[in-house]
PDB file of C-alpha atoms in Angstrom:
ATOM      1  CA  UNK A  26       6.581 -36.637 -31.023  1.00  0.00           C
ATOM      2  CA  UNK A  27       5.734 -35.168 -34.805  1.00  0.00           C
ATOM      3  CA  UNK A  28       2.412 -36.114 -34.449  1.00  0.00           C
ATOM      4  CA  UNK A  29       2.115 -34.722 -31.052  1.00  0.00           C
ATOM      5  CA  UNK A  30       3.769 -30.925 -32.986  1.00  0.00           C
ATOM      6  CA  UNK A  31       1.257 -31.177 -35.154  1.00  0.00           C
ATOM      7  CA  UNK A  32      -1.593 -31.303 -33.388  1.00  0.00           C
ATOM      8  CA  UNK A  33      -0.456 -28.611 -31.247  1.00  0.00           C
ATOM      9  CA  UNK A  34       1.217 -26.202 -33.739  1.00  0.00           C
ATOM     10  CA  UNK A  35      -0.816 -23.147 -32.661  1.00  0.00           C
ATOM     11  CA  UNK A  36      -0.326 -23.655 -29.283  1.00  0.00           C
ATOM     12  CA  UNK A  37       3.871 -23.770 -30.232  1.00  0.00           C
ATOM     13  CA  UNK A  38       3.615 -20.657 -32.290  1.00  0.00           C
ATOM     14  CA  UNK A  39       1.477 -19.642 -30.008  1.00  0.00           C
ATOM     15  CA  UNK A  40       4.368 -19.750 -26.866  1.00  0.00           C
ATOM     16  CA  UNK A  41       7.488 -19.037 -29.475  1.00  0.00           C
ATOM     17  CA  UNK A  42       6.224 -15.918 -31.053  1.00  0.00           C
ATOM     18  CA  UNK A  43       5.278 -14.294 -27.416  1.00  0.00           C
ATOM     19  CA  UNK A  44       7.750 -14.946 -25.854  1.00  0.00           C
ATOM     20  CA  UNK A  45      10.288 -14.058 -29.118  1.00  0.00           C
ATOM     21  CA  UNK A  46       8.259 -10.941 -28.902  1.00  0.00           C
ATOM     22  CA  UNK A  47       7.965 -10.545 -25.274  1.00  0.00           C
ATOM     23  CA  UNK A  48      12.105 -11.129 -25.051  1.00  0.00           C
ATOM     24  CA  UNK A  49      12.922  -8.562 -27.662  1.00  0.00           C
ATOM     25  CA  UNK A  50      10.608  -5.586 -26.341  1.00  0.00           C
ATOM     26  CA  UNK A  51      11.705  -6.547 -22.497  1.00  0.00           C
ATOM     27  CA  UNK A  52      15.908  -6.119 -24.262  1.00  0.00           C
ATOM     28  CA  UNK A  53      14.963  -2.821 -25.653  1.00  0.00           C
ATOM     29  CA  UNK A  54      12.938  -1.359 -23.070  1.00  0.00           C
ATOM     30  CA  UNK A  55      16.079  -3.265 -20.892  1.00  0.00           C
ATOM     31  CA  UNK A  56      18.504  -1.050 -23.444  1.00  0.00           C
ATOM     32  CA  UNK A  57      16.163   2.223 -23.130  1.00  0.00           C
ATOM     33  CA  UNK A  58      16.241   2.395 -19.113  1.00  0.00           C
ATOM     34  CA  UNK A  59      20.705   1.896 -20.042  1.00  0.00           C
ATOM     35  CA  UNK A  60      20.941   4.775 -22.030  1.00  0.00           C
ATOM     36  CA  UNK A  61      18.439   6.722 -19.992  1.00  0.00           C
ATOM     37  CA  UNK A  62      20.580   9.231 -17.950  1.00  0.00           C
ATOM     38  CA  UNK A  63      17.774  10.895 -16.327  1.00  0.00           C
ATOM     39  CA  UNK A  64      19.837  14.124 -16.557  1.00  0.00           C
ATOM     40  CA  UNK A  65      17.151  15.720 -18.422  1.00  0.00           C
ATOM     41  CA  UNK A  66      13.974  13.759 -17.627  1.00  0.00           C
ATOM     42  CA  UNK A  67      14.630  11.812 -13.984  1.00  0.00           C
ATOM     43  CA  UNK A  68      15.303   8.871 -13.348  1.00  0.00           C
ATOM     44  CA  UNK A  69      13.692   8.256 -17.061  1.00  0.00           C
ATOM     45  CA  UNK A  70      11.432   9.681 -19.792  1.00  0.00           C
ATOM     46  CA  UNK A  71       8.685   7.356 -18.671  1.00  0.00           C
ATOM     47  CA  UNK A  72       8.538   7.067 -15.452  1.00  0.00           C
ATOM     48  CA  UNK A  73       8.990  12.110 -14.942  1.00  0.00           C
ATOM     49  CA  UNK A  74       6.374  11.617 -17.685  1.00  0.00           C
ATOM     50  CA  UNK A  75       3.631   9.626 -15.140  1.00  0.00           C
ATOM     51  CA  UNK A  76       4.881  11.476 -12.085  1.00  0.00           C
ATOM     52  CA  UNK A  77       4.080  14.901 -13.838  1.00  0.00           C
ATOM     53  CA  UNK A  78       0.838  13.664 -15.618  1.00  0.00           C
ATOM     54  CA  UNK A  79       0.196  11.775 -11.825  1.00  0.00           C
ATOM     55  CA  UNK A  80       0.271  15.557 -10.170  1.00  0.00           C
ATOM     56  CA  UNK A  81      -1.515  17.020 -12.344  1.00  0.00           C
ATOM     57  CA  UNK A  82      -4.627  15.143 -12.422  1.00  0.00           C
ATOM     58  CA  UNK A  83      -3.839  15.509  -8.565  1.00  0.00           C
ATOM     59  CA  UNK A  84      -4.224  18.956  -8.971  1.00  0.00           C
ATOM     60  CA  UNK A  85      -7.298  18.581 -10.940  1.00  0.00           C
ATOM     61  CA  UNK A  86      -8.897  16.766  -8.375  1.00  0.00           C
ATOM     62  CA  UNK A  87      -8.644  19.735  -6.356  1.00  0.00           C
ATOM     63  CA  UNK A  88      -4.729  18.322  -4.202  1.00  0.00           C
ATOM     64  CA  UNK A  89      -2.061  20.442  -3.797  1.00  0.00           C
ATOM     65  CA  UNK A  90       0.468  18.191  -5.894  1.00  0.00           C
ATOM     66  CA  UNK A  91       3.921  18.353  -6.638  1.00  0.00           C
ATOM     67  CA  UNK A  92       6.945  16.266  -7.504  1.00  0.00           C
ATOM     68  CA  UNK A  93      10.813  16.136  -6.698  1.00  0.00           C
ATOM     69  CA  UNK A  94      13.471  13.272  -7.255  1.00  0.00           C
ATOM     70  CA  UNK A  95      14.705  11.495  -4.871  1.00  0.00           C
ATOM     71  CA  UNK A  96      17.711  11.830  -3.660  1.00  0.00           C
ATOM     72  CA  UNK A  97      18.903   8.588  -2.798  1.00  0.00           C
ATOM     73  CA  UNK A  98      17.374   6.569  -5.297  1.00  0.00           C
ATOM     74  CA  UNK A  99      15.963   6.783  -9.505  1.00  0.00           C
ATOM     75  CA  UNK A 100      12.425   8.010  -8.234  1.00  0.00           C
ATOM     76  CA  UNK A 101      10.565  10.817  -8.458  1.00  0.00           C
ATOM     77  CA  UNK A 102       8.589  11.178  -5.189  1.00  0.00           C
ATOM     78  CA  UNK A 103       5.173  12.465  -4.738  1.00  0.00           C
ATOM     79  CA  UNK A 104       4.366  14.743  -2.273  1.00  0.00           C
ATOM     80  CA  UNK A 105       0.311  16.017  -1.478  1.00  0.00           C
ATOM     81  CA  UNK A 106      -0.393  19.119   0.270  1.00  0.00           C
ATOM     82  CA  UNK A 107       2.999  18.543   1.667  1.00  0.00           C
ATOM     83  CA  UNK A 108       3.519  15.364   2.723  1.00  0.00           C
ATOM     84  CA  UNK A 109       5.114  12.855   0.845  1.00  0.00           C
ATOM     85  CA  UNK A 110       3.069   9.830   0.504  1.00  0.00           C
ATOM     86  CA  UNK A 111       4.592   7.780  -2.780  1.00  0.00           C
ATOM     87  CA  UNK A 112       7.311   7.122  -5.149  1.00  0.00           C
ATOM     88  CA  UNK A 113       7.127   6.955  -8.175  1.00  0.00           C
ATOM     89  CA  UNK A 114       9.582   4.060  -9.191  1.00  0.00           C
ATOM     90  CA  UNK A 115       9.854   2.663 -13.092  1.00  0.00           C
ATOM     91  CA  UNK A 116       7.620  -0.281 -12.549  1.00  0.00           C
ATOM     92  CA  UNK A 117       4.870   2.781 -11.693  1.00  0.00           C
ATOM     93  CA  UNK A 118       5.095   3.626 -15.769  1.00  0.00           C
ATOM     94  CA  UNK A 119       3.330   1.046 -17.262  1.00  0.00           C
ATOM     95  CA  UNK A 120       5.634   0.320 -20.033  1.00  0.00           C
ATOM     96  CA  UNK A 121       6.759  -3.422 -18.563  1.00  0.00           C
ATOM     97  CA  UNK A 122       2.797  -3.931 -18.962  1.00  0.00           C
ATOM     98  CA  UNK A 123       2.207  -2.616 -21.841  1.00  0.00           C
ATOM     99  CA  UNK A 124       5.139  -4.774 -23.550  1.00  0.00           C
ATOM    100  CA  UNK A 125       3.637  -7.513 -21.948  1.00  0.00           C
ATOM    101  CA  UNK A 126      -0.225  -6.847 -23.584  1.00  0.00           C
ATOM    102  CA  UNK A 127       1.889  -6.444 -26.903  1.00  0.00           C
ATOM    103  CA  UNK A 128       3.672  -9.641 -26.905  1.00  0.00           C
ATOM    104  CA  UNK A 129      -0.103 -11.417 -26.431  1.00  0.00           C
ATOM    105  CA  UNK A 130      -1.716  -9.784 -28.812  1.00  0.00           C
ATOM    106  CA  UNK A 131       1.203 -10.157 -31.507  1.00  0.00           C
ATOM    107  CA  UNK A 132       0.996 -13.691 -31.024  1.00  0.00           C
ATOM    108  CA  UNK A 133      -2.871 -14.431 -31.710  1.00  0.00           C
ATOM    109  CA  UNK A 134      -2.572 -11.421 -33.969  1.00  0.00           C
ATOM    110  CA  UNK A 135      -5.474 -11.020 -35.946  1.00  0.00           C
ATOM    111  CA  UNK A 136      -5.422  -8.745 -39.297  1.00  0.00           C
ATOM    112  CA  UNK A 137      -2.547  -6.177 -39.613  1.00  0.00           C
ATOM    113  CA  UNK A 138      -4.897  -2.997 -39.504  1.00  0.00           C
ATOM    114  CA  UNK A 139      -6.862  -5.092 -36.257  1.00  0.00           C
ATOM    115  CA  UNK A 140      -4.145  -5.685 -34.936  1.00  0.00           C
ATOM    116  CA  UNK A 141      -2.311  -2.231 -35.078  1.00  0.00           C
ATOM    117  CA  UNK A 142      -5.447  -0.043 -33.860  1.00  0.00           C
ATOM    118  CA  UNK A 143      -5.786  -2.587 -31.133  1.00  0.00           C
ATOM    119  CA  UNK A 144      -2.242  -2.101 -29.291  1.00  0.00           C
ATOM    120  CA  UNK A 145      -2.195   1.144 -29.773  1.00  0.00           C
ATOM    121  CA  UNK A 146      -6.004   1.409 -28.426  1.00  0.00           C
ATOM    122  CA  UNK A 147      -5.507  -0.730 -25.311  1.00  0.00           C
ATOM    123  CA  UNK A 148      -1.239   0.780 -24.643  1.00  0.00           C
ATOM    124  CA  UNK A 149      -3.178   4.150 -24.227  1.00  0.00           C
ATOM    125  CA  UNK A 150      -6.425   2.258 -21.619  1.00  0.00           C
ATOM    126  CA  UNK A 151      -3.989   0.923 -20.600  1.00  0.00           C
ATOM    127  CA  UNK A 152      -1.690   3.281 -19.794  1.00  0.00           C
ATOM    128  CA  UNK A 153      -4.644   5.880 -18.728  1.00  0.00           C
ATOM    129  CA  UNK A 154      -6.257   3.493 -16.340  1.00  0.00           C
ATOM    130  CA  UNK A 155      -2.318   3.255 -14.680  1.00  0.00           C
ATOM    131  CA  UNK A 156      -1.939   7.304 -14.573  1.00  0.00           C
ATOM    132  CA  UNK A 157      -5.450   6.921 -12.490  1.00  0.00           C
ATOM    133  CA  UNK A 158      -4.270   4.011 -10.938  1.00  0.00           C
ATOM    134  CA  UNK A 159      -1.471   5.675  -9.348  1.00  0.00           C
ATOM    135  CA  UNK A 160      -3.429   8.947  -8.786  1.00  0.00           C
ATOM    136  CA  UNK A 161      -5.983   7.232  -6.952  1.00  0.00           C
ATOM    137  CA  UNK A 162      -3.181   4.996  -4.837  1.00  0.00           C
ATOM    138  CA  UNK A 163      -1.194   8.257  -3.837  1.00  0.00           C
ATOM    139  CA  UNK A 164      -5.039   9.857  -2.424  1.00  0.00           C
ATOM    140  CA  UNK A 165      -5.706   6.708  -0.784  1.00  0.00           C
ATOM    141  CA  UNK A 166      -2.242   6.878   1.034  1.00  0.00           C
ATOM    142  CA  UNK A 167      -2.849  10.549   1.571  1.00  0.00           C
ATOM    143  CA  UNK A 168      -6.026   9.602   3.521  1.00  0.00           C
ATOM    144  CA  UNK A 169      -5.331   6.183   4.670  1.00  0.00           C
ATOM    145  CA  UNK A 170      -1.578   4.989   4.912  1.00  0.00           C
ATOM    146  CA  UNK A 171      -2.004   1.979   7.452  1.00  0.00           C
ATOM    147  CA  UNK A 172      -3.729   1.081   4.192  1.00  0.00           C
ATOM    148  CA  UNK A 173      -0.558   0.626   1.658  1.00  0.00           C
ATOM    149  CA  UNK A 174      -0.101  -2.901   1.430  1.00  0.00           C
ATOM    150  CA  UNK A 175      -3.657  -3.691   0.723  1.00  0.00           C
ATOM    151  CA  UNK A 176      -3.259  -0.842  -1.294  1.00  0.00           C
ATOM    152  CA  UNK A 177      -0.137  -0.928  -2.824  1.00  0.00           C
ATOM    153  CA  UNK A 178      -0.419  -4.939  -3.147  1.00  0.00           C
ATOM    154  CA  UNK A 179      -3.170  -6.829  -3.481  1.00  0.00           C
ATOM    155  CA  UNK A 180      -6.187  -4.308  -4.939  1.00  0.00           C
ATOM    156  CA  UNK A 181      -3.978  -1.640  -7.821  1.00  0.00           C
ATOM    157  CA  UNK A 182      -2.462  -4.398  -9.061  1.00  0.00           C
ATOM    158  CA  UNK A 183      -5.402  -6.638  -9.845  1.00  0.00           C
ATOM    159  CA  UNK A 184      -6.568  -3.530 -10.966  1.00  0.00           C
ATOM    160  CA  UNK A 185      -4.234  -3.001 -13.881  1.00  0.00           C
ATOM    161  CA  UNK A 186      -3.824  -6.764 -14.291  1.00  0.00           C
ATOM    162  CA  UNK A 187      -7.899  -6.974 -14.705  1.00  0.00           C
ATOM    163  CA  UNK A 188      -8.017  -4.960 -17.469  1.00  0.00           C
ATOM    164  CA  UNK A 189      -5.491  -6.537 -19.276  1.00  0.00           C
ATOM    165  CA  UNK A 190      -6.932  -9.794 -18.719  1.00  0.00           C
ATOM    166  CA  UNK A 191      -9.958  -8.541 -19.885  1.00  0.00           C
ATOM    167  CA  UNK A 192      -8.493  -6.567 -23.087  1.00  0.00           C
ATOM    168  CA  UNK A 193      -7.363 -10.026 -24.144  1.00  0.00           C
ATOM    169  CA  UNK A 194      -9.840 -12.202 -23.775  1.00  0.00           C
ATOM    170  CA  UNK A 195     -11.797  -9.367 -25.838  1.00  0.00           C
ATOM    171  CA  UNK A 196      -9.110 -10.000 -28.836  1.00  0.00           C
ATOM    172  CA  UNK A 197      -9.468 -13.432 -28.723  1.00  0.00           C
ATOM    173  CA  UNK A 198     -12.585 -13.856 -28.354  1.00  0.00           C
ATOM    174  CA  UNK A 199     -13.255 -10.634 -31.565  1.00  0.00           C
ATOM    175  CA  UNK A 200     -10.483  -9.845 -33.449  1.00  0.00           C
ATOM    176  CA  UNK A 201      -7.981 -12.405 -33.196  1.00  0.00           C
ATOM    177  CA  UNK A 202      -7.696 -14.933 -36.332  1.00  0.00           C
ATOM    178  CA  UNK A 203      -8.874 -17.766 -34.010  1.00  0.00           C
ATOM    179  CA  UNK A 204     -12.399 -15.535 -32.950  1.00  0.00           C
ATOM    180  CA  UNK A 205     -11.900 -15.318 -36.995  1.00  0.00           C
ATOM    181  CA  UNK A 206     -12.056 -18.860 -38.167  1.00  0.00           C
ATOM    182  CA  UNK A 207     -14.911 -19.074 -35.606  1.00  0.00           C
TER     183      UNK A 207
END
């Protein structure tokens, strides 16, 4: 058993670090959500921000867009040209995806400065890609509402998670301690 642990020490360290970081960050995020009263920013600040920025991007593209608090659930209604097309919920704000990304990078850490810069740059990239995802999904739902299931459950999750996987591959091959050993 000791031989096995020594042989797979780096794998075990990666798994334990990943799980610890992911658990702590997820717990912190859940705590933040519990503290969010929705009095100023409904339903929470990040979801509210994503909804507003999505509407701003839609307006830049020439659509009349607005967001309103949903009366029956913790979400923001996204309206394009006076047509209710989507709701922006907590899961649409990219925070959970960013937490997953960060946990992996920290578990496969490299030099401190490089790790911090990559986490910040990757998080911004994921956030921006998520905004673009929400905008394209909303436009798709506006023009092709019958394609809702394919757009929402297949194409756009594949894009966001595919990008995260690509960022992980770049990290492991170019910047992590593992890459510096090669």
